[in-house]
Every structure is written in C-alpha cells, then in structure tokens.
Amino acid sequence: QVQLPKSGGGGSVQAGGSLRLFCEEHKYSDNCMSWFRQAPGKEREGVATIDNDGTTKYADSVKGRFAISKDNAKKTLYLQMNSLKPEDTAMYYCGVGPFLECGVTWSLPGQYNFRARGIQVTVSS
C-alpha cells in the first residue's frame, strides 16, 4: 500500500491572520521543493520554492508575507503564511522538483511530483 506524505496546517482564518502549512516528504526530500496553490476555476500557481542549499524564491503576490522553510532532519517542508488576504484562499500543494535546484522555471507545475494531499486555506474578509 502506497503511503502518501502527511500534510496539513490549513484552515479558515480572517484576513490578517496566520497559518503554517506542513508537508512531510520522505521519499525525495533532497530535491528542491515548492508550494503551489489552486483556487477554484484557476490554474495551479507557484507560491514559493526552496532549493537543496536553502535558496528561496517567492511569487510576487506573497513576498514579505509568506516564508518557506525546510527541516532536513524531519524531512518536512513548511510554509508560514502571515497577513493573509481573501485572495490567498485556495487549495495548497507541496511538490518535489526533479533536481536539487528548481531554477528560474520553478513556478511551472508540470515538472513537479505532487504526492501529498492538498491543504485547504480559506481567508475571510
């Protein structure tokens, strides 16, 4: 039986609130990892990425509000989300990239392995 990575930390908050998402990925955790989100009727979009060496990149819409991090010992990826806005409402997914670095194309979802279940985040105004 295939065991999916554990993920969670989502929920419903008011605008201005905070949430911390997590994703335990034991199988490919040495590669770059990213968070994506998908709102109803919209395409999946890249939110943040972290390379094997700790280099991070963010979508312009979340810069200064979100922080991606990784605990290598626990093989867990995190996304700290502060100052949440209603437009942050979406299903969030963690993905494992094909290499140690995701590079300039990090926000393209087609190259990722999305194994964990999505995490619902709802922000009310």
C-alpha positions as a printed Julia matrix, in Angstrom:
125×3 Matrix{Float64}:
   0.0    0.0     0.0
   1.39   3.37   -1.04
   1.72   5.76    1.88
   1.19   9.39    0.98
   3.22  12.14    2.64
   1.49  13.78    5.58
   0.33  17.33    5.06
  -1.76  19.82    6.99
  -1.94  23.08    8.88
  -4.66  24.68    6.8
  -7.99  26.02    7.92
 -10.22  29.07    7.95
  -8.95  32.42    9.2
  -9.89  36.06    8.95
  -7.91  38.48    6.84
  -4.7   39.44    8.59
  -4.4   36.08   10.28
  -1.65  33.46   10.01
  -1.35  29.78    9.22
   1.57  27.36    8.98
   1.35  24.59    6.44
   3.5   21.47    6.56
   4.3   18.62    4.25
   6.36  15.56    5.22
   8.12  14.25    2.15
  10.47  11.39    2.97
  10.99   9.98   -0.5
  12.57  12.83   -2.49
  13.32  15.42    0.16
  16.87  16.13   -1.06
  15.47  17.83   -4.18
  14.09  21.32   -4.41
  10.57  21.59   -3.04
   7.84  24.1    -3.67
   4.41  25.16   -2.57
   1.69  25.68   -5.13
  -1.91  26.74   -4.81
  -5.01  26.4    -6.89
  -8.2   28.38   -6.48
 -11.49  27.16   -7.99
 -11.57  27.81  -11.72
  -7.92  28.9   -11.83
  -4.67  27.25  -12.8
  -2.21  25.93  -10.27
   0.34  28.64   -9.46
   3.71  28.6    -7.76
   3.86  30.25   -4.35
   7.37  29.59   -3.04
  10.3   27.28   -3.58
  13.37  26.2    -1.63
  16.43  24.59   -3.16
  18.61  21.93   -1.58
  21.07  24.66   -0.49
  18.32  26.71    1.17
  17.89  29.31   -1.57
  14.3   30.54   -1.65
  12.14  32.26   -4.23
   8.61  33.64   -3.95
   5.76  34.71   -6.14
   5.38  38.49   -6.13
   1.91  38.18   -4.61
   3.26  36.62   -1.39
   6.66  38.29   -0.96
   7.08  39.72    2.5
   4.11  37.76    3.85
   4.98  34.09    3.33
   8.12  32.19    4.28
   9.13  28.75    3.04
  11.44  26.61    5.14
  12.55  23.03    5.47
  13.61  20.82    8.34
  16.0   18.31    6.79
  16.09  16.1     9.88
  12.31  15.77    9.88
  12.13  15.83    6.06
   9.34  18.35    6.39
   8.54  21.39    4.29
   6.79  24.38    5.84
   5.01  27.48    4.62
   4.48  30.22    7.19
   1.7   32.47    5.93
   1.18  35.84    7.61
  -1.05  38.81    6.82
  -3.37  36.52    4.92
  -5.74  38.03    2.37
  -9.01  36.69    0.91
  -7.2   36.21   -2.41
  -4.92  33.67   -0.7
  -7.9   31.33   -0.47
  -7.02  28.14   -2.35
  -6.02  24.52   -2.08
  -2.29  24.39   -1.35
   0.01  21.6    -2.53
   3.63  20.72   -1.89
   5.64  19.42   -4.79
   9.05  17.84   -5.2
  11.15  19.12   -8.1
  13.3   16.95  -10.34
  16.65  18.42   -9.27
  18.48  19.87   -6.27
  17.66  23.34   -7.64
  14.35  24.33   -9.21
  15.82  27.29  -11.11
  14.07  30.11  -12.91
  11.26  27.83  -14.05
  10.36  26.86  -10.51
   6.8   28.09  -10.8
   5.86  25.75  -13.65
   3.88  22.89  -12.06
   4.45  20.33  -14.82
   7.91  19.33  -13.59
   6.84  18.52  -10.05
   5.78  15.35   -8.3
   2.73  16.2    -6.19
   2.26  13.28   -3.83
   0.73  14.83   -0.71
  -2.93  15.71   -0.41
  -3.91  19.32   -0.91
  -4.45  21.6     2.08
  -7.46  23.9     2.09
  -6.84  27.51    3.15
  -9.81  29.86    3.42
  -9.4   33.54    4.29
 -12.48  35.62    5.01
 -12.68  39.39    4.86
